[in-house]
Structure formats: C-alpha cells, structure tokens
XYZ file of C-alpha atoms in Angstrom:
580
model
C 1.552 35.981 115.779
C 3.137 37.263 119.008
C 6.546 36.132 117.693
C 6.058 38.242 114.533
C 5.202 41.463 116.430
C 8.866 42.378 117.256
C 9.791 41.946 113.610
C 6.873 44.172 112.530
C 7.927 46.821 115.063
C 11.493 46.704 113.711
C 10.233 47.048 110.133
C 7.958 49.945 111.147
C 10.839 51.722 112.906
C 13.059 51.150 109.857
C 10.365 52.613 107.583
C 10.076 55.663 109.809
C 13.826 56.045 109.727
C 13.957 55.775 105.940
C 11.066 58.230 105.598
C 12.882 60.636 107.894
C 16.064 60.302 105.841
C 14.116 61.020 102.688
C 12.847 64.276 104.219
C 15.683 66.742 104.743
C 15.741 68.292 108.163
C 15.509 72.066 108.390
C 18.847 73.505 107.371
C 21.165 74.769 110.074
C 23.757 77.138 108.653
C 26.865 78.669 110.234
C 26.389 82.310 111.349
C 28.653 83.620 108.567
C 26.459 82.021 105.896
C 23.314 83.354 107.584
C 24.793 86.883 107.591
C 25.835 86.556 103.934
C 22.279 85.484 102.998
C 20.822 88.464 104.886
C 23.163 90.930 103.144
C 22.987 89.405 99.671
C 19.848 91.275 98.574
C 20.724 94.898 99.387
C 24.397 94.916 100.446
C 26.063 92.408 98.118
C 29.451 94.123 98.450
C 29.413 93.272 102.175
C 28.147 89.726 101.562
C 30.979 88.866 99.153
C 33.868 88.844 101.680
C 31.783 86.701 104.053
C 31.266 84.106 101.306
C 34.941 84.247 100.369
C 35.846 83.624 104.020
C 33.723 80.451 103.959
C 35.275 79.096 100.756
C 38.009 77.087 102.516
C 35.644 75.436 105.012
C 32.870 74.240 102.681
C 33.725 70.586 103.412
C 32.323 71.148 106.939
C 28.875 71.846 105.488
C 26.413 69.176 104.391
C 25.349 68.942 100.740
C 22.437 71.351 101.144
C 24.675 73.896 102.867
C 27.224 73.739 100.052
C 24.508 74.112 97.398
C 22.980 77.063 99.278
C 26.452 78.622 99.435
C 26.734 78.233 95.617
C 23.301 79.807 95.157
C 24.332 82.804 97.275
C 27.550 83.196 95.239
C 25.510 83.341 92.048
C 23.146 85.864 93.660
C 25.929 88.127 94.928
C 27.738 88.047 91.582
C 24.497 89.061 89.868
C 23.938 91.928 92.314
C 27.499 93.130 91.690
C 26.981 92.950 87.906
C 29.582 90.199 87.476
C 28.409 88.489 84.301
C 28.225 84.691 84.291
C 30.365 82.933 81.680
C 28.912 79.449 82.235
C 25.686 77.913 83.530
C 27.320 74.782 85.015
C 27.131 76.002 88.648
C 23.522 77.223 88.606
C 22.545 74.099 86.651
C 23.769 71.939 89.566
C 21.982 74.201 92.076
C 18.600 73.994 90.303
C 18.955 70.215 89.878
C 19.531 69.859 93.641
C 16.559 71.979 94.699
C 14.292 70.197 92.236
C 15.046 67.075 94.316
C 15.329 68.763 97.718
C 11.813 70.193 97.735
C 12.368 73.676 99.237
C 9.950 75.850 97.174
C 11.473 79.218 98.146
C 15.028 78.142 97.293
C 13.809 76.435 94.118
C 12.116 79.679 93.063
C 15.324 81.588 93.800
C 17.407 79.018 91.878
C 15.125 79.180 88.833
C 15.256 82.991 88.901
C 19.044 83.072 88.939
C 19.241 80.394 86.295
C 17.177 82.776 84.168
C 19.591 85.607 85.024
C 22.569 83.441 84.029
C 20.831 82.561 80.735
C 20.363 86.297 80.128
C 24.086 86.864 80.774
C 24.796 84.159 78.192
C 22.420 85.915 75.726
C 20.029 82.954 75.781
C 16.743 84.855 76.070
C 14.565 81.858 75.207
C 15.951 79.747 78.061
C 15.787 82.795 80.360
C 12.045 83.141 79.697
C 11.525 79.437 80.388
C 13.259 79.579 83.796
C 11.558 82.804 84.865
C 8.242 81.063 84.170
C 9.398 78.046 86.173
C 10.242 80.431 89.028
C 6.666 81.778 88.893
C 5.279 78.235 88.955
C 7.390 77.455 92.030
C 6.221 80.641 93.804
C 2.781 79.395 94.906
C 2.145 80.389 98.509
C 5.343 82.434 98.855
C 5.457 85.908 100.368
C 8.781 86.884 98.800
C 7.151 89.776 96.971
C 10.350 91.606 96.060
C 11.763 88.473 94.432
C 8.499 87.977 92.553
C 8.695 91.587 91.388
C 12.204 90.951 90.052
C 11.099 87.730 88.323
C 8.207 89.416 86.505
C 10.374 92.416 85.634
C 13.147 90.233 84.193
C 10.596 88.159 82.293
C 9.253 91.350 80.725
C 12.790 92.447 79.871
C 13.611 89.086 78.241
C 10.488 89.323 76.071
C 11.353 92.932 75.229
C 14.841 91.782 74.178
C 13.143 89.490 71.642
C 10.985 92.439 70.423
C 7.830 90.807 71.822
C 6.700 94.113 73.285
C 2.959 93.594 73.845
C 3.531 90.373 75.811
C 6.013 92.127 78.099
C 3.512 94.746 79.353
C 1.394 92.401 81.592
C 4.569 91.136 83.277
C 5.746 94.670 84.057
C 2.310 95.353 85.563
C 2.649 92.271 87.764
C 6.137 93.482 88.738
C 4.569 96.774 89.868
C 1.872 94.955 91.901
C 4.452 92.841 93.735
C 6.700 95.867 94.301
C 3.733 97.512 96.058
C 3.260 94.424 98.219
C 6.974 94.338 99.047
C 6.826 98.007 100.158
C 10.136 98.636 98.379
C 9.750 102.305 97.455
C 13.205 102.508 95.834
C 12.189 100.460 92.770
C 8.464 101.256 92.641
C 8.741 103.610 89.662
C 10.788 101.178 87.535
C 8.012 98.891 86.210
C 5.884 101.931 85.297
C 8.804 103.458 83.408
C 9.385 100.120 81.632
C 5.754 100.099 80.429
C 6.158 103.692 79.215
C 9.331 102.738 77.308
C 7.506 99.864 75.563
C 4.665 102.126 74.449
C 7.286 104.563 73.216
C 9.004 101.777 71.231
C 5.627 100.835 69.727
C 5.095 104.458 68.641
C 2.193 104.959 71.069
C 3.567 108.204 72.473
C 0.295 109.340 74.097
C 0.145 106.139 76.163
C 3.881 106.395 76.864
C 3.416 109.905 78.299
C 0.643 108.750 80.637
C 2.967 106.137 82.145
C 6.019 108.425 82.191
C 4.014 110.987 84.189
C 2.871 108.293 86.609
C 6.433 106.950 86.924
C 7.741 110.471 87.594
C 5.090 111.162 90.257
C 5.868 107.809 91.895
C 9.600 108.572 91.953
C 8.900 111.984 93.537
C 6.528 110.513 96.158
C 9.077 107.830 97.057
C 11.825 110.492 97.218
C 13.911 108.921 94.479
C 15.071 112.123 92.815
C 17.814 110.597 90.558
C 15.250 108.182 89.103
C 12.744 111.021 88.675
C 15.262 113.031 86.655
C 16.050 110.021 84.432
C 12.322 109.592 83.748
C 12.001 113.295 82.856
C 14.628 112.937 80.132
C 12.793 109.936 78.644
C 9.499 111.842 78.909
C 11.075 114.679 76.914
C 11.845 112.255 74.068
C 8.187 111.179 73.947
C 7.060 114.824 73.695
C 9.692 115.445 71.020
C 8.459 112.489 68.948
C 4.958 113.987 69.110
C 6.331 117.322 67.858
C 5.412 119.066 71.121
C 8.713 120.951 71.482
C 7.797 123.347 74.357
C 6.834 120.395 76.573
C 9.911 118.521 75.361
C 12.241 121.318 76.530
C 10.704 121.755 79.989
C 11.805 118.393 81.532
C 15.345 118.887 80.217
C 15.660 122.276 81.889
C 14.611 120.634 85.168
C 17.253 117.947 84.605
C 19.945 120.605 84.074
C 19.268 122.062 87.512
C 20.695 118.962 89.214
C 23.773 117.635 87.375
C 25.906 116.577 90.360
C 27.048 112.925 90.274
C 24.738 112.152 87.337
C 25.274 110.962 83.796
C 24.174 114.057 81.881
C 24.752 112.602 78.405
C 21.045 111.861 77.740
C 20.101 115.417 78.764
C 22.802 117.107 76.667
C 22.052 114.900 73.658
C 18.290 115.522 73.883
C 18.818 119.283 74.134
C 21.131 119.250 71.113
C 18.595 117.298 69.060
C 15.698 119.550 70.094
C 17.588 122.737 69.257
C 18.529 121.274 65.867
C 14.877 120.393 65.168
C 13.836 123.941 66.086
C 16.550 125.503 63.875
C 18.710 126.942 66.696
C 22.070 125.776 65.334
C 24.336 127.542 67.863
C 22.545 125.953 70.821
C 22.373 122.587 69.046
C 26.130 122.709 68.406
C 26.852 123.687 72.029
C 24.854 120.880 73.655
C 25.953 118.198 71.190
C 29.571 119.076 71.933
C 28.918 118.676 75.662
C 28.029 115.002 75.247
C 30.843 112.832 76.611
C 31.842 110.469 73.811
C 33.398 107.034 74.002
C 30.966 105.378 76.452
C 28.320 104.233 73.965
C 28.931 103.699 70.228
C 25.220 104.277 69.485
C 25.267 107.705 71.170
C 28.593 108.540 69.477
C 27.077 107.719 66.073
C 24.010 109.909 66.681
C 26.097 112.831 67.954
C 28.456 112.745 64.960
C 25.470 112.537 62.600
C 23.822 115.613 64.102
C 27.105 117.554 64.285
C 27.555 116.770 60.585
C 24.053 118.121 59.886
C 24.741 121.281 61.908
C 28.003 121.990 60.060
C 26.315 121.310 56.707
C 23.538 123.808 57.502
C 26.238 126.334 58.415
C 27.949 125.613 55.058
C 31.089 124.412 56.873
C 31.543 121.588 54.381
C 34.972 120.454 55.537
C 33.889 119.954 59.172
C 30.618 118.433 57.999
C 32.522 115.848 55.938
C 34.783 115.158 58.937
C 31.822 114.455 61.262
C 30.069 112.351 58.665
C 33.213 110.235 58.272
C 33.219 109.671 62.069
C 29.516 108.869 61.879
C 30.177 106.283 59.147
C 32.925 104.675 61.238
C 30.550 104.320 64.194
C 27.834 102.961 61.894
C 30.272 100.283 60.729
C 30.953 99.368 64.354
C 27.205 99.236 65.062
C 26.697 96.962 62.051
C 29.256 94.558 63.513
C 27.539 94.683 66.917
C 24.141 94.077 65.321
C 25.537 91.186 63.281
C 27.046 89.669 66.431
C 23.741 90.182 68.242
C 21.899 88.447 65.406
C 24.327 85.517 65.553
C 23.767 85.262 69.323
C 19.996 85.282 68.819
C 20.338 82.626 66.105
C 22.576 80.486 68.292
C 20.191 80.933 71.235
C 17.286 79.763 69.084
C 19.404 76.908 67.768
C 20.448 75.800 71.274
C 16.889 76.153 72.532
C 15.580 73.987 69.704
C 18.220 71.368 70.444
C 17.180 71.358 74.103
C 13.534 70.989 73.157
C 14.443 68.164 70.808
C 16.342 66.435 73.601
C 13.314 66.715 75.898
C 11.123 65.356 73.143
C 13.489 62.446 72.669
C 13.280 61.531 76.349
C 9.478 61.688 76.248
C 9.360 59.482 73.171
C 12.081 56.980 74.063
C 9.722 54.103 73.179
C 9.716 55.359 69.594
C 13.469 55.602 69.091
C 13.355 55.230 65.325
C 10.940 58.100 64.776
C 12.799 60.291 67.255
C 16.143 59.644 65.531
C 14.749 60.628 62.121
C 13.127 63.711 63.642
C 16.395 64.750 65.292
C 18.491 64.179 62.199
C 16.123 66.229 60.046
C 15.711 68.977 62.638
C 19.411 69.268 63.447
C 20.295 69.036 59.757
C 17.836 71.774 58.891
C 19.088 73.914 61.797
C 22.717 73.432 60.735
C 21.944 74.218 57.088
C 19.979 77.313 58.157
C 22.808 78.414 60.421
C 25.431 77.818 57.723
C 23.319 79.698 55.193
C 22.896 82.578 57.610
C 26.643 82.664 58.365
C 27.443 82.574 54.633
C 25.159 85.549 53.957
C 26.649 87.353 56.951
C 30.179 86.635 55.707
C 29.354 88.018 52.249
C 27.821 91.135 53.784
C 30.890 91.587 55.972
C 33.211 91.163 52.984
C 31.205 93.659 50.921
C 31.228 96.206 53.761
C 35.002 95.854 54.101
C 35.460 96.355 50.360
C 33.265 99.471 50.464
C 35.152 100.854 53.457
C 38.524 100.282 51.799
C 37.300 101.883 48.573
C 35.888 104.884 50.457
C 39.138 105.223 52.403
C 41.216 105.127 49.223
C 38.961 107.676 47.554
C 39.270 109.899 50.623
C 43.080 109.546 50.642
C 43.234 110.227 46.909
C 41.095 113.388 47.230
C 43.646 114.720 49.726
C 46.770 113.644 47.792
C 49.311 115.663 45.810
C 48.451 113.592 42.733
C 44.835 114.746 43.004
C 45.924 118.378 43.387
C 48.231 118.166 40.329
C 45.542 116.552 38.159
C 43.008 119.177 39.255
C 45.441 121.966 38.424
C 45.864 120.502 34.932
C 42.086 120.348 34.511
C 41.737 123.932 35.793
C 44.273 125.068 33.193
C 42.356 123.209 30.490
C 39.107 124.847 31.616
C 40.778 128.278 31.577
C 41.880 127.623 27.987
C 38.362 126.441 27.098
C 36.834 129.543 28.705
C 39.263 131.849 26.859
C 38.456 130.119 23.581
C 34.698 130.322 24.259
C 34.982 134.058 24.841
C 37.030 134.535 21.680
C 34.475 132.576 19.662
C 31.592 134.480 21.329
C 30.019 131.294 22.688
C 26.664 131.615 24.427
C 26.680 133.085 27.978
C 25.230 129.794 29.281
C 28.136 127.772 27.838
C 30.673 130.204 29.298
C 28.945 130.122 32.703
C 29.007 126.320 32.780
C 32.756 126.241 32.033
C 33.384 128.923 34.686
C 31.279 126.987 37.220
C 33.195 123.746 36.527
C 36.423 125.685 37.043
C 35.193 127.100 40.385
C 34.137 123.638 41.596
C 37.574 122.212 40.738
C 39.316 125.171 42.419
C 37.263 124.636 45.601
C 38.024 120.910 45.563
C 41.715 121.596 44.985
C 41.805 124.157 47.789
C 40.183 121.640 50.162
C 42.855 119.079 49.206
C 45.618 121.676 49.725
C 44.202 122.516 53.155
C 44.130 118.795 54.006
C 47.780 118.545 52.953
C 48.680 121.543 55.129
C 46.717 120.088 58.043
C 48.454 116.700 57.647
C 51.879 118.384 57.616
C 51.007 120.303 60.782
C 49.781 117.112 62.480
C 52.927 115.220 61.425
C 55.095 118.076 62.637
C 53.227 118.208 65.962
C 53.601 114.450 66.397
C 57.309 114.543 65.489
C 57.910 117.328 68.022
C 56.079 115.559 70.865
C 58.000 114.214 73.864
C 56.671 110.679 73.414
C 57.821 110.643 69.764
C 61.314 111.613 70.873
C 61.318 108.991 73.647
C 60.431 106.158 71.263
C 63.183 107.272 68.877
C 65.735 107.391 71.702
C 67.649 104.054 71.624
C 68.574 104.393 75.314
C 65.040 105.084 76.561
C 63.201 102.432 78.575
C 59.663 102.096 77.257
C 57.001 101.405 79.913
C 53.312 100.465 79.566
C 52.307 104.088 80.273
C 54.465 105.204 77.333
C 52.492 102.951 74.974
C 49.243 104.483 76.245
C 50.630 107.997 75.761
C 51.800 107.182 72.218
C 48.366 105.821 71.335
C 46.670 108.946 72.742
C 49.085 111.233 70.874
C 48.399 109.476 67.555
C 44.634 109.148 68.092
C 44.379 112.815 69.033
C 45.496 113.683 65.520
C 44.369 110.813 63.322
C 41.730 108.829 65.306
C 43.877 105.938 64.132
C 42.856 103.206 66.587
C 39.135 103.574 65.848
C 39.806 103.608 62.096
C 41.936 100.463 62.289
C 39.411 98.601 64.456
C 36.616 99.664 62.092
C 38.529 97.832 59.332
C 39.471 94.805 61.470
C 37.994 94.461 64.994
C 40.255 91.524 65.916
C 43.627 93.303 65.861
C 45.902 92.160 68.679
C 47.788 94.526 70.967
C 51.078 93.663 69.203
C 49.549 94.361 65.776
C 48.222 97.741 66.951
C 51.629 98.623 68.371
C 53.304 97.755 65.058
C 50.870 100.189 63.384
C 51.685 102.931 65.925
C 55.427 102.499 65.425
C 55.096 102.566 61.630
C 53.044 105.767 62.000
C 55.958 107.452 63.827
C 58.302 106.222 61.050
C 60.376 103.745 63.011
C 62.537 101.264 61.130
C 61.799 97.547 61.078
C 64.932 96.881 63.130
C 63.921 99.308 65.874
C 60.338 97.991 65.904
C 61.701 94.463 66.387
C 63.899 95.614 69.305
C 61.061 97.485 71.024
C 58.632 94.579 70.738
C 61.261 91.911 71.448
C 60.610 90.102 68.160
C 62.856 89.145 65.278
C 63.089 91.399 62.206
C 61.656 88.533 60.141
C 58.642 88.229 62.442
C 57.920 91.981 62.226
C 58.249 91.936 58.423
C 55.833 89.011 58.261
C 53.421 90.828 60.608
C 53.381 93.912 58.360
C 52.601 91.764 55.316
C 49.762 89.976 57.159
C 48.400 93.252 58.552
C 47.953 94.699 55.062
C 45.825 91.691 54.117
C 43.793 91.862 57.365
C 43.102 95.576 56.980
C 42.403 95.722 53.235
C 41.339 92.177 52.299
C 44.016 92.183 49.589
C 47.453 90.655 49.265
C 50.183 93.227 49.359
C 53.626 93.919 50.738
C 55.301 95.500 53.748
C 55.907 98.637 51.666
C 52.209 98.880 50.774
C 51.339 98.437 54.450
C 53.653 101.289 55.491
C 52.149 103.610 52.852
C 48.638 102.615 53.951
C 49.383 103.437 57.617
C 51.196 106.691 56.828
C 48.281 107.858 54.649
C 45.641 106.853 57.260
C-alpha cells in the first residue's frame, strides 16, 4: 500500500494539471488590445487604428487573444456601419466562446452574430442569435449591451412585420437603457414603440409614446433626437386629421435646421399644405426636399408635385412629374422584389439549417431523416423556382408596359403625331362646316368643335415638346463638354465623363430612365449610350472607349435587346437613344 502512494500522488497531480489545462486562465491582453476594447463601444473610429496596428503581431497572442481580437474587429466594423459580407469570421468566434465558457464574451459574440445575420438580410437567424445572447446574459451587468440586444431583436421582428411581438422587446430595451444610465439613447426605444403603433394604425397610442420620447429627449438634452421625434409626431397627428397639431411640431423643427437632414420636415410640410389646399406653400416645401438620397421619398415628392400641378391645371408639368413618379415606382418595385427574394432565401436557408439540426438529432433514424430532407428540400426548391418564375413573368410584363408607355410618349411628341393630328383637325373642320351647312343640331356641332379643340390642344402640346427638345439639343450641342468630346485631339479624363453624364441628365434624366429599363447596365454600356446621345460616330466611340468598331457595333445591338426586350439593330438602338 505504501508503495502505491507515490503513484497515486502522481496521478492526482496529473489530474489537477489536466483539470487546470481544461480551465482557461484569465486572459492577459497586450495594452493596445485593452485600449481598443475600451474604445470600441463609444469611440470605434479611435479603436480601429489600434486593431490595425496589432494585425501583424497576432501570432504572439494565444488562441483566446486572437479570437477576442476578431470579436473586437467585428464590433468596431459594426459601430462604423461597415456591413458584413460573410459570417465566416463571427461563426468561428461564437464556436470558440461556446467552448471557452466566458459568458460575457459569449453574449457579445451571439449579439454580433445576430448583427452580421442582419447585414446579410437573414432576419430569422438574427432573431435566433439575439435570443441566444439573452440566454447567455444571466447574471451579467452589461446593461447597455442588453439594451442593444433587445432593441435589435425588436427591429428584426419589425423587419418581418411581426409588430406586436416587437413591442415587449423595445420595452425591455428601455428598462436596460435606464439601468445603464446611458441618457443619449434613452428616448430611442420609446420612439420605436411609437413607430410600431403608428404602423399598426393606432395613432392615439403612437402619440402617447411620441410625447414621452420627446420629453425624454429634452430631459436628457438630446435636442437633435427631440427634433426628429417631433417630425414623426407630426405625421401621427396628420394621419388623425388633426392638422393644427400636425403643423406645430414642424414649425419647431424649422427653427433649428443647422447640420440636420431637413428632408422629413420639408416633405411633411409640403404634404400638410397640400391636404389643407394651400397649393403655393405645398409647391414651395416639396421643391425644397433634396432628391436623390432615397427613392421612396423621391417617388412621394414627384407624386405630390404632379397632384399640385394638376390642381393648378398645369397639365404639361403634371404629366412630367407623374412620369418621374412612375420611374421611381418602377425602381421601388425592383427593390421590393429583391427584398422579397432575400426574405424567401432567408427563410429557405433557415429551413435548411433547421433541417440539418434535426438530422443531427435524429442520426439514429437515418432513413427517415433522408426522406424528410429530400421532401423538404425538394418542396423548398420547387416553391423557390415557382416564386422566381412568377417574379420573372412580372418583371417581363413590367418591362413590356414600360417600353409601350415610352413608345406612346415618344409618339405623342413626334412629328408624325403632329402631322396626323393636323389631318384629323382639317377633317373635323370640314365636318363642322358641313354640319353647319346642313343645319345639324347644336349638340352635334358642339361635339365636333370639342373634338377639334382637344386635338388642337394635343397637337400644341406635341409642338411645344418638339420645340423644347430642339432647345435641349441645341443647348447640349453648344456645351463645352460636347465640344470637348467631339475634339479628336482632346484628352478625355474621368471628370469629363461625369460632366457629360450631368449635362445629359440635366436635360433628359437619361441615366435614371435607362436604369429603370435595365438596372444592370455596365459603365461601358452607359457610356456608349451617352456618346450616341451626343451623335458620335461608331468609329469615334470605339477610339474613346479603346474598343474595336466591331465590339461597339455588337454592344449597340445587344443594348437594344437589353433595354427593350426585343431583337433589333444598331440603327434602331440609335433612334431609341436619340428619342429618349
């Protein structure tokens, strides 16, 4: 027995050693990494260079140090609004901390895995990892992080239009923000709850929360946030038809416009004045909205400007704004279709992941699992293919309608249309003369005269369009950039291409109209269109773009098909661009 004691002591010591190896010692990080971690929450722009400085010396860190470095990189990128394009890095980080056993870092890893899933438009996976972050948070005092987790969980549910379920999470976000004593963001969860009630059409409830959010922003001295909330509050009053209370917050917002995005204020004022019949004021504020930042806002502004011009009986300008509105609506339809595909793919990927988990749980029943997977994946693929087929048909139909509308618009402004109308006007004059000679009824004569006046108005509008087009073509031909591109000795720089595009778009809005027909036009294809618009020969286009004449001719042929959905020729393409 005495002889066995040394061996037992050795085994006991070895067990202690192994147990100690299994438990990671408290991490000891280099000062630079510690500083980067401290700055990563509120001063990410200062944390980034510190992390970049450490990049070349990562091999000096142990595995946990390198993983923590990766986690901080993900965090800093998120704070700086650098969207993730892959989840491979955060996947490795979460896998490590699931083994490592550090609850705070695991919670942080799950949260940022949710954020990465959101960047990748995978809302279902995002919700799952935010919930895992909450599960890992037991006993933690990281209240600000918990506030962010609950807030992002609410936002992910809101993205899926599950509004009622999002409200309790925003309330929890508010509770944890209070505990964190972070006054800067305290009004945000309240405003989010107000926005949900507004989306649900419960404007009375929305106003209660908007008022509370505004008071909180004022108490915490966050004036920019308070002004943003006022503008949203105005929309809730407007939806209730309470116009006096809808105007008041906007007037407060106007008093402080320095270093703020005033688009929501200007747009809301324009809409309110239109609803109250004050067309001059509506026109003024709608025209103050800066366009080009948000296609949804652009669409709404053009729609309301079209309504204003129609009410003023300015039919030509009304038609112009409605055509811009239709273009933006087409762009929105594409965005919505893409969004729907992303949602479908997210659901599809999520189902596949769930199926994989189910397969691992049921590995003793391989046969049943295989059949289940085949049927599920097959059904998912068939559903996805069916959805894509329907989407493709809708896209094709929309393109056909756009092309037809464009051709009708071009025809109504053409010389052929004017000549045919003039013939019809002459025929109506003859008919009216004959009706008078034959003493036809006053009603019959009035109808013929009215038809004649309608045709004359339509013809005059077409003649004005022709005059306007000639003036625009003359202005373009007399521009400095037009002359530079037609000068064989001129050296064309990148800035010249930008100036040419601006000069053409200023007159014809050509780029937006082309992209509305085909969003996937390359830079070279757009430049071919610009050069055709300024009437450059194929040879000169080839020289400018450093392509062969054959390649440019082929590009023009292909472009006609891409833009119209029909087979054509280079000549048809040139006419199409010149008439655009």
